[in-house]
Amino acid sequence: MNVLLWVVYPYLAIAIMVGGLIWRYRYDKFGWTTRSSQLYESAVLRWGSPMFHFGILMVLIGHIGGLLVPKSWTEAVGITEHTYHLMAVFIGTVAGFCTLIGMAILIARRRLTGPVFAATTKNDKAMYAVLAAVIIVGLWSTLRANVLGDGYDYRETISPWFRSLFYLSPDPEIMAGVPVGFQIHIVAAFALFAFWPFTRLVHAFSAPVGYLTRPYVPYRSRDTRPGLRPSRPGWEGPPTAPSAQHKPRRTRR
């Protein structure tokens, strides 16, 4: 069971995620979108969306720092374990609650706003369920271990195991002593990774890089004075040609 959960399952989830992203980019480029519902309702979205995205961004940064940066590196720059623990618990708890509250607002908006609910698919509902499970279990495990309990240093167990996946030499025995709440959180997180390419969450891998290489669009005025259209009756012949001395303006599309 340890080999299945902590060796086979993570690699399978990562393979599905990478393959799904490649497949969707090749065959479903027009579906690579958030399917925004802002046109249907924007007042509640203005509150829920920034809170959710701020929280999820802070959670992502915290996980990257905690899982990928070895404990010896932070201690080498003068950050003690106690200081790191306080920062991680405080910032992580605030970010987790922001994410959870923001997602609750977005789900309530999607359910209570008629046009938005009509545009909600079964895929969206499943995505929200998996995402909520990951956030709730992770937040509860952190509070239970570090606030209600004696504390748990995941950088001595979970972090080395996670990095060993990239070394292609995972040690499933490391995860045997990890608290059950953190184990469930990790299993749910890898399920979310496998599900990611087939949901609206795929937009997280988008960036407007192509905008920098788009060609210019020329705009030419009808008169020598930019912005003014020559006045003429309807039967006085063809429109006046633009002045040869007037150079076209160029702007990005």
PDB file of C-alpha atoms in Angstrom:
ATOM      1  CA  MET A   1       0.000   0.000   0.000  1.00  0.00           C
ATOM      2  CA  ASN A   2       2.852   2.408   0.757  1.00  0.00           C
ATOM      3  CA  VAL A   3       4.414   1.768  -2.657  1.00  0.00           C
ATOM      4  CA  LEU A   4       1.041   2.191  -4.353  1.00  0.00           C
ATOM      5  CA  LEU A   5       0.202   5.465  -2.587  1.00  0.00           C
ATOM      6  CA  TRP A   6       3.591   7.147  -2.452  1.00  0.00           C
ATOM      7  CA  VAL A   7       5.322   5.873  -5.605  1.00  0.00           C
ATOM      8  CA  VAL A   8       2.887   4.621  -8.250  1.00  0.00           C
ATOM      9  CA  TYR A   9       0.027   7.038  -7.590  1.00  0.00           C
ATOM     10  CA  PRO A  10       2.058  10.311  -7.666  1.00  0.00           C
ATOM     11  CA  TYR A  11       3.810   9.386 -10.924  1.00  0.00           C
ATOM     12  CA  LEU A  12       0.502   8.330 -12.470  1.00  0.00           C
ATOM     13  CA  ALA A  13      -1.130  11.622 -11.486  1.00  0.00           C
ATOM     14  CA  ILE A  14       1.809  13.646 -12.855  1.00  0.00           C
ATOM     15  CA  ALA A  15       1.758  11.675 -16.133  1.00  0.00           C
ATOM     16  CA  ILE A  16      -1.978  12.288 -16.565  1.00  0.00           C
ATOM     17  CA  MET A  17      -1.500  15.973 -15.817  1.00  0.00           C
ATOM     18  CA  VAL A  18       1.337  16.478 -18.318  1.00  0.00           C
ATOM     19  CA  GLY A  19      -0.310  14.345 -20.990  1.00  0.00           C
ATOM     20  CA  GLY A  20      -3.659  16.052 -20.442  1.00  0.00           C
ATOM     21  CA  LEU A  21      -2.148  19.515 -20.816  1.00  0.00           C
ATOM     22  CA  ILE A  22      -0.431  18.513 -24.083  1.00  0.00           C
ATOM     23  CA  TRP A  23      -3.594  16.885 -25.418  1.00  0.00           C
ATOM     24  CA  ARG A  24      -5.829  19.809 -24.556  1.00  0.00           C
ATOM     25  CA  TYR A  25      -3.433  22.365 -26.011  1.00  0.00           C
ATOM     26  CA  ARG A  26      -3.304  20.455 -29.290  1.00  0.00           C
ATOM     27  CA  TYR A  27      -6.959  19.543 -29.668  1.00  0.00           C
ATOM     28  CA  ASP A  28      -8.953  22.002 -27.541  1.00  0.00           C
ATOM     29  CA  LYS A  29      -7.304  25.401 -27.795  1.00  0.00           C
ATOM     30  CA  PHE A  30     -10.657  27.181 -27.974  1.00  0.00           C
ATOM     31  CA  GLY A  31     -11.677  25.463 -24.748  1.00  0.00           C
ATOM     32  CA  TRP A  32      -8.500  26.590 -22.964  1.00  0.00           C
ATOM     33  CA  THR A  33     -10.350  29.287 -21.070  1.00  0.00           C
ATOM     34  CA  THR A  34     -11.974  30.102 -17.744  1.00  0.00           C
ATOM     35  CA  ARG A  35     -15.413  30.371 -19.378  1.00  0.00           C
ATOM     36  CA  SER A  36     -15.858  33.632 -17.492  1.00  0.00           C
ATOM     37  CA  SER A  37     -19.338  34.430 -16.164  1.00  0.00           C
ATOM     38  CA  GLN A  38     -18.630  38.096 -15.452  1.00  0.00           C
ATOM     39  CA  LEU A  39     -21.216  39.186 -18.029  1.00  0.00           C
ATOM     40  CA  TYR A  40     -23.949  37.483 -15.994  1.00  0.00           C
ATOM     41  CA  GLU A  41     -22.975  38.944 -12.609  1.00  0.00           C
ATOM     42  CA  SER A  42     -20.073  41.096 -11.463  1.00  0.00           C
ATOM     43  CA  ALA A  43     -20.923  42.555  -8.027  1.00  0.00           C
ATOM     44  CA  VAL A  44     -20.311  39.380  -6.005  1.00  0.00           C
ATOM     45  CA  LEU A  45     -17.534  38.262  -8.348  1.00  0.00           C
ATOM     46  CA  ARG A  46     -15.672  41.481  -7.533  1.00  0.00           C
ATOM     47  CA  TRP A  47     -15.361  40.292  -3.927  1.00  0.00           C
ATOM     48  CA  GLY A  48     -14.929  36.560  -4.261  1.00  0.00           C
ATOM     49  CA  SER A  49     -12.491  36.320  -7.153  1.00  0.00           C
ATOM     50  CA  PRO A  50      -9.689  38.585  -5.793  1.00  0.00           C
ATOM     51  CA  MET A  51      -9.898  36.949  -2.368  1.00  0.00           C
ATOM     52  CA  PHE A  52      -9.727  33.454  -3.836  1.00  0.00           C
ATOM     53  CA  HIS A  53      -6.872  34.209  -6.231  1.00  0.00           C
ATOM     54  CA  PHE A  54      -4.865  36.051  -3.560  1.00  0.00           C
ATOM     55  CA  GLY A  55      -5.262  33.156  -1.152  1.00  0.00           C
ATOM     56  CA  ILE A  56      -4.448  30.449  -3.671  1.00  0.00           C
ATOM     57  CA  LEU A  57      -1.368  32.363  -4.833  1.00  0.00           C
ATOM     58  CA  MET A  58      -0.052  32.694  -1.285  1.00  0.00           C
ATOM     59  CA  VAL A  59      -0.784  28.998  -0.632  1.00  0.00           C
ATOM     60  CA  LEU A  60       1.102  28.063  -3.790  1.00  0.00           C
ATOM     61  CA  ILE A  61       4.120  30.169  -2.841  1.00  0.00           C
ATOM     62  CA  GLY A  62       4.132  28.686   0.654  1.00  0.00           C
ATOM     63  CA  HIS A  63       3.982  25.126  -0.661  1.00  0.00           C
ATOM     64  CA  ILE A  64       6.773  25.749  -3.155  1.00  0.00           C
ATOM     65  CA  GLY A  65       8.986  27.203  -0.429  1.00  0.00           C
ATOM     66  CA  GLY A  66       8.186  24.497   2.094  1.00  0.00           C
ATOM     67  CA  LEU A  67       8.399  21.489  -0.212  1.00  0.00           C
ATOM     68  CA  LEU A  68      11.189  22.408  -2.610  1.00  0.00           C
ATOM     69  CA  VAL A  69      13.523  24.476  -0.398  1.00  0.00           C
ATOM     70  CA  PRO A  70      15.487  22.214   1.981  1.00  0.00           C
ATOM     71  CA  LYS A  71      15.441  22.963   5.678  1.00  0.00           C
ATOM     72  CA  SER A  72      19.229  23.374   5.723  1.00  0.00           C
ATOM     73  CA  TRP A  73      19.009  26.231   3.201  1.00  0.00           C
ATOM     74  CA  THR A  74      16.696  28.383   5.323  1.00  0.00           C
ATOM     75  CA  GLU A  75      18.815  27.730   8.416  1.00  0.00           C
ATOM     76  CA  ALA A  76      21.940  28.689   6.465  1.00  0.00           C
ATOM     77  CA  VAL A  77      20.537  32.177   5.802  1.00  0.00           C
ATOM     78  CA  GLY A  78      19.668  32.683   9.463  1.00  0.00           C
ATOM     79  CA  ILE A  79      16.008  31.624   9.573  1.00  0.00           C
ATOM     80  CA  THR A  80      15.563  29.404  12.602  1.00  0.00           C
ATOM     81  CA  GLU A  81      13.065  26.571  12.725  1.00  0.00           C
ATOM     82  CA  HIS A  82      10.935  28.446  15.276  1.00  0.00           C
ATOM     83  CA  THR A  83      10.789  31.569  13.100  1.00  0.00           C
ATOM     84  CA  TYR A  84       9.984  29.586   9.980  1.00  0.00           C
ATOM     85  CA  HIS A  85       7.315  27.644  11.847  1.00  0.00           C
ATOM     86  CA  LEU A  86       5.582  30.801  13.087  1.00  0.00           C
ATOM     87  CA  MET A  87       5.688  32.437   9.656  1.00  0.00           C
ATOM     88  CA  ALA A  88       4.439  29.315   7.887  1.00  0.00           C
ATOM     89  CA  VAL A  89       1.568  28.728  10.298  1.00  0.00           C
ATOM     90  CA  PHE A  90       0.425  32.365  10.424  1.00  0.00           C
ATOM     91  CA  ILE A  91       0.722  33.165   6.718  1.00  0.00           C
ATOM     92  CA  GLY A  92      -0.512  29.743   5.683  1.00  0.00           C
ATOM     93  CA  THR A  93      -3.572  29.969   7.928  1.00  0.00           C
ATOM     94  CA  VAL A  94      -4.483  33.444   6.678  1.00  0.00           C
ATOM     95  CA  ALA A  95      -3.981  32.390   3.051  1.00  0.00           C
ATOM     96  CA  GLY A  96      -5.974  29.203   3.592  1.00  0.00           C
ATOM     97  CA  PHE A  97      -8.947  31.045   5.077  1.00  0.00           C
ATOM     98  CA  CYS A  98      -8.835  33.660   2.291  1.00  0.00           C
ATOM     99  CA  THR A  99      -8.916  30.867  -0.272  1.00  0.00           C
ATOM    100  CA  LEU A 100     -11.719  29.051   1.513  1.00  0.00           C
ATOM    101  CA  ILE A 101     -13.870  32.175   2.008  1.00  0.00           C
ATOM    102  CA  GLY A 102     -13.284  33.336  -1.560  1.00  0.00           C
ATOM    103  CA  MET A 103     -14.212  29.921  -2.938  1.00  0.00           C
ATOM    104  CA  ALA A 104     -17.339  29.813  -0.745  1.00  0.00           C
ATOM    105  CA  ILE A 105     -18.397  33.195  -2.176  1.00  0.00           C
ATOM    106  CA  LEU A 106     -17.808  31.980  -5.738  1.00  0.00           C
ATOM    107  CA  ILE A 107     -19.727  28.740  -5.169  1.00  0.00           C
ATOM    108  CA  ALA A 108     -22.654  30.609  -3.551  1.00  0.00           C
ATOM    109  CA  ARG A 109     -22.691  33.067  -6.457  1.00  0.00           C
ATOM    110  CA  ARG A 110     -22.661  30.233  -8.970  1.00  0.00           C
ATOM    111  CA  ARG A 111     -25.538  28.468  -7.197  1.00  0.00           C
ATOM    112  CA  LEU A 112     -27.751  31.472  -6.424  1.00  0.00           C
ATOM    113  CA  THR A 113     -27.335  33.440  -9.682  1.00  0.00           C
ATOM    114  CA  GLY A 114     -29.600  31.904 -12.303  1.00  0.00           C
ATOM    115  CA  PRO A 115     -27.604  32.554 -15.501  1.00  0.00           C
ATOM    116  CA  VAL A 116     -24.335  31.591 -13.800  1.00  0.00           C
ATOM    117  CA  PHE A 117     -25.838  28.358 -12.455  1.00  0.00           C
ATOM    118  CA  ALA A 118     -27.225  27.541 -15.909  1.00  0.00           C
ATOM    119  CA  ALA A 119     -23.694  27.859 -17.347  1.00  0.00           C
ATOM    120  CA  THR A 120     -22.254  25.531 -14.671  1.00  0.00           C
ATOM    121  CA  THR A 121     -21.371  22.054 -15.945  1.00  0.00           C
ATOM    122  CA  LYS A 122     -20.964  18.752 -14.110  1.00  0.00           C
ATOM    123  CA  ASN A 123     -17.249  19.119 -14.683  1.00  0.00           C
ATOM    124  CA  ASP A 124     -17.291  22.434 -12.799  1.00  0.00           C
ATOM    125  CA  LYS A 125     -19.139  20.888  -9.869  1.00  0.00           C
ATOM    126  CA  ALA A 126     -16.659  18.004  -9.641  1.00  0.00           C
ATOM    127  CA  MET A 127     -13.747  20.445  -9.849  1.00  0.00           C
ATOM    128  CA  TYR A 128     -15.136  22.559  -6.997  1.00  0.00           C
ATOM    129  CA  ALA A 129     -15.662  19.429  -4.868  1.00  0.00           C
ATOM    130  CA  VAL A 130     -12.071  18.196  -5.337  1.00  0.00           C
ATOM    131  CA  LEU A 131     -10.593  21.679  -4.847  1.00  0.00           C
ATOM    132  CA  ALA A 132     -12.643  22.244  -1.692  1.00  0.00           C
ATOM    133  CA  ALA A 133     -11.549  18.881  -0.297  1.00  0.00           C
ATOM    134  CA  VAL A 134      -7.877  19.721  -0.836  1.00  0.00           C
ATOM    135  CA  ILE A 135      -8.186  23.138   0.828  1.00  0.00           C
ATOM    136  CA  ILE A 136     -10.335  22.044   3.774  1.00  0.00           C
ATOM    137  CA  VAL A 137      -8.262  18.957   4.623  1.00  0.00           C
ATOM    138  CA  GLY A 138      -4.987  20.869   4.306  1.00  0.00           C
ATOM    139  CA  LEU A 139      -6.199  23.757   6.455  1.00  0.00           C
ATOM    140  CA  TRP A 140      -7.643  21.445   9.096  1.00  0.00           C
ATOM    141  CA  SER A 141      -4.483  19.322   9.239  1.00  0.00           C
ATOM    142  CA  THR A 142      -2.323  22.415   9.685  1.00  0.00           C
ATOM    143  CA  LEU A 143      -4.492  23.861  12.452  1.00  0.00           C
ATOM    144  CA  ARG A 144      -4.836  20.530  14.231  1.00  0.00           C
ATOM    145  CA  ALA A 145      -1.102  19.799  14.203  1.00  0.00           C
ATOM    146  CA  ASN A 146       0.367  23.242  14.782  1.00  0.00           C
ATOM    147  CA  VAL A 147      -2.300  25.181  16.676  1.00  0.00           C
ATOM    148  CA  LEU A 148      -4.260  22.569  18.599  1.00  0.00           C
ATOM    149  CA  GLY A 149      -1.391  20.084  18.834  1.00  0.00           C
ATOM    150  CA  ASP A 150       2.304  20.094  19.649  1.00  0.00           C
ATOM    151  CA  GLY A 151       3.356  20.994  16.111  1.00  0.00           C
ATOM    152  CA  TYR A 152       4.553  18.971  13.161  1.00  0.00           C
ATOM    153  CA  ASP A 153       7.616  19.675  11.005  1.00  0.00           C
ATOM    154  CA  TYR A 154       6.637  18.422   7.560  1.00  0.00           C
ATOM    155  CA  ARG A 155      10.001  19.516   6.160  1.00  0.00           C
ATOM    156  CA  GLU A 156      11.615  16.464   7.756  1.00  0.00           C
ATOM    157  CA  THR A 157       9.264  13.934   6.137  1.00  0.00           C
ATOM    158  CA  ILE A 158       6.950  15.202   3.394  1.00  0.00           C
ATOM    159  CA  SER A 159       9.431  17.617   1.816  1.00  0.00           C
ATOM    160  CA  PRO A 160      12.273  15.054   1.333  1.00  0.00           C
ATOM    161  CA  TRP A 161       9.770  12.542  -0.065  1.00  0.00           C
ATOM    162  CA  PHE A 162       8.316  15.110  -2.483  1.00  0.00           C
ATOM    163  CA  ARG A 163      11.756  16.137  -3.742  1.00  0.00           C
ATOM    164  CA  SER A 164      12.727  12.489  -4.144  1.00  0.00           C
ATOM    165  CA  LEU A 165       9.967  12.133  -6.749  1.00  0.00           C
ATOM    166  CA  PHE A 166      11.975  14.398  -9.037  1.00  0.00           C
ATOM    167  CA  TYR A 167      15.140  12.434  -8.312  1.00  0.00           C
ATOM    168  CA  LEU A 168      13.283   9.276  -9.477  1.00  0.00           C
ATOM    169  CA  SER A 169      14.131   7.593  -6.188  1.00  0.00           C
ATOM    170  CA  PRO A 170      11.095   8.017  -3.884  1.00  0.00           C
ATOM    171  CA  ASP A 171      11.207   6.422  -0.462  1.00  0.00           C
ATOM    172  CA  PRO A 172       7.670   5.384   0.558  1.00  0.00           C
ATOM    173  CA  GLU A 173       8.798   4.505   4.079  1.00  0.00           C
ATOM    174  CA  ILE A 174       9.260   8.219   4.847  1.00  0.00           C
ATOM    175  CA  MET A 175       5.515   8.757   4.483  1.00  0.00           C
ATOM    176  CA  ALA A 176       4.559   5.881   6.785  1.00  0.00           C
ATOM    177  CA  GLY A 177       4.787   8.037   9.914  1.00  0.00           C
ATOM    178  CA  VAL A 178       3.103  11.144   8.486  1.00  0.00           C
ATOM    179  CA  PRO A 179      -0.187  12.071  10.220  1.00  0.00           C
ATOM    180  CA  VAL A 180      -3.280  10.781   8.456  1.00  0.00           C
ATOM    181  CA  GLY A 181      -4.639  14.276   7.805  1.00  0.00           C
ATOM    182  CA  PHE A 182      -1.553  15.250   5.818  1.00  0.00           C
ATOM    183  CA  GLN A 183      -1.657  11.941   3.946  1.00  0.00           C
ATOM    184  CA  ILE A 184      -5.265  12.560   2.880  1.00  0.00           C
ATOM    185  CA  HIS A 185      -4.325  16.096   1.862  1.00  0.00           C
ATOM    186  CA  ILE A 186      -1.511  14.815  -0.374  1.00  0.00           C
ATOM    187  CA  VAL A 187      -3.675  12.109  -1.972  1.00  0.00           C
ATOM    188  CA  ALA A 188      -6.415  14.674  -2.707  1.00  0.00           C
ATOM    189  CA  ALA A 189      -3.859  17.143  -4.089  1.00  0.00           C
ATOM    190  CA  PHE A 190      -2.507  14.612  -6.608  1.00  0.00           C
ATOM    191  CA  ALA A 191      -6.080  13.776  -7.613  1.00  0.00           C
ATOM    192  CA  LEU A 192      -6.566  17.486  -8.306  1.00  0.00           C
ATOM    193  CA  PHE A 193      -3.368  17.554 -10.392  1.00  0.00           C
ATOM    194  CA  ALA A 194      -4.636  14.671 -12.528  1.00  0.00           C
ATOM    195  CA  PHE A 195      -8.027  16.358 -12.943  1.00  0.00           C
ATOM    196  CA  TRP A 196      -6.545  19.803 -13.612  1.00  0.00           C
ATOM    197  CA  PRO A 197      -6.063  19.719 -17.432  1.00  0.00           C
ATOM    198  CA  PHE A 198      -9.687  18.757 -18.028  1.00  0.00           C
ATOM    199  CA  THR A 199     -11.239  21.648 -16.070  1.00  0.00           C
ATOM    200  CA  ARG A 200     -11.411  25.418 -16.264  1.00  0.00           C
ATOM    201  CA  LEU A 201      -8.385  25.511 -13.925  1.00  0.00           C
ATOM    202  CA  VAL A 202      -6.243  24.962 -17.017  1.00  0.00           C
ATOM    203  CA  HIS A 203      -6.145  28.750 -17.465  1.00  0.00           C
ATOM    204  CA  ALA A 204      -3.555  28.855 -14.660  1.00  0.00           C
ATOM    205  CA  PHE A 205      -0.995  27.698 -17.226  1.00  0.00           C
ATOM    206  CA  SER A 206      -1.785  30.584 -19.582  1.00  0.00           C
ATOM    207  CA  ALA A 207       0.212  33.782 -19.943  1.00  0.00           C
ATOM    208  CA  PRO A 208      -0.136  36.572 -22.557  1.00  0.00           C
ATOM    209  CA  VAL A 209       3.383  36.006 -23.878  1.00  0.00           C
ATOM    210  CA  GLY A 210       2.223  36.051 -27.503  1.00  0.00           C
ATOM    211  CA  TYR A 211       1.084  39.641 -27.101  1.00  0.00           C
ATOM    212  CA  LEU A 212       4.716  40.785 -27.285  1.00  0.00           C
ATOM    213  CA  THR A 213       5.147  39.311 -30.777  1.00  0.00           C
ATOM    214  CA  ARG A 214       1.818  40.336 -32.296  1.00  0.00           C
ATOM    215  CA  PRO A 215       2.101  42.410 -35.483  1.00  0.00           C
ATOM    216  CA  TYR A 216       1.131  46.061 -35.496  1.00  0.00           C
ATOM    217  CA  VAL A 217      -2.263  47.128 -36.850  1.00  0.00           C
ATOM    218  CA  PRO A 218      -2.027  50.245 -39.075  1.00  0.00           C
ATOM    219  CA  TYR A 219      -4.621  52.982 -38.612  1.00  0.00           C
ATOM    220  CA  ARG A 220      -4.929  55.767 -41.217  1.00  0.00           C
ATOM    221  CA  SER A 221      -7.053  58.882 -40.918  1.00  0.00           C
ATOM    222  CA  ARG A 222      -9.192  60.137 -43.800  1.00  0.00           C
ATOM    223  CA  ASP A 223      -7.833  63.670 -43.559  1.00  0.00           C
ATOM    224  CA  THR A 224      -4.443  65.302 -43.099  1.00  0.00           C
ATOM    225  CA  ARG A 225      -5.562  66.234 -39.595  1.00  0.00           C
ATOM    226  CA  PRO A 226      -5.643  63.050 -37.522  1.00  0.00           C
ATOM    227  CA  GLY A 227      -8.960  62.261 -35.958  1.00  0.00           C
ATOM    228  CA  LEU A 228     -11.082  64.464 -38.293  1.00  0.00           C
ATOM    229  CA  ARG A 229     -13.228  63.056 -41.063  1.00  0.00           C
ATOM    230  CA  PRO A 230     -13.670  65.277 -44.124  1.00  0.00           C
ATOM    231  CA  SER A 231     -17.214  66.586 -44.579  1.00  0.00           C
ATOM    232  CA  ARG A 232     -18.609  66.074 -48.072  1.00  0.00           C
ATOM    233  CA  PRO A 233     -22.042  65.568 -49.629  1.00  0.00           C
ATOM    234  CA  GLY A 234     -22.989  62.067 -50.678  1.00  0.00           C
ATOM    235  CA  TRP A 235     -22.679  62.718 -54.479  1.00  0.00           C
ATOM    236  CA  GLU A 236     -19.328  64.483 -54.710  1.00  0.00           C
ATOM    237  CA  GLY A 237     -17.301  61.479 -55.802  1.00  0.00           C
ATOM    238  CA  PRO A 238     -15.027  59.039 -54.002  1.00  0.00           C
ATOM    239  CA  PRO A 239     -13.525  59.837 -50.602  1.00  0.00           C
ATOM    240  CA  THR A 240     -10.365  61.871 -50.428  1.00  0.00           C
ATOM    241  CA  ALA A 241      -7.209  59.761 -50.409  1.00  0.00           C
ATOM    242  CA  PRO A 242      -5.023  60.088 -47.318  1.00  0.00           C
ATOM    243  CA  SER A 243      -2.142  62.496 -47.478  1.00  0.00           C
ATOM    244  CA  ALA A 244       1.133  60.948 -48.580  1.00  0.00           C
ATOM    245  CA  GLN A 245       2.924  62.880 -45.867  1.00  0.00           C
ATOM    246  CA  HIS A 246       0.731  61.480 -43.105  1.00  0.00           C
ATOM    247  CA  LYS A 247       2.302  58.335 -41.723  1.00  0.00           C
ATOM    248  CA  PRO A 248       0.010  55.673 -40.284  1.00  0.00           C
ATOM    249  CA  ARG A 249      -0.170  55.132 -36.563  1.00  0.00           C
ATOM    250  CA  ARG A 250       0.653  51.679 -35.322  1.00  0.00           C
ATOM    251  CA  THR A 251      -0.648  49.944 -32.266  1.00  0.00           C
ATOM    252  CA  ARG A 252      -0.881  46.484 -30.862  1.00  0.00           C
ATOM    253  CA  ARG A 253      -3.932  44.373 -31.459  1.00  0.00           C
TER     254      ARG A 253
END
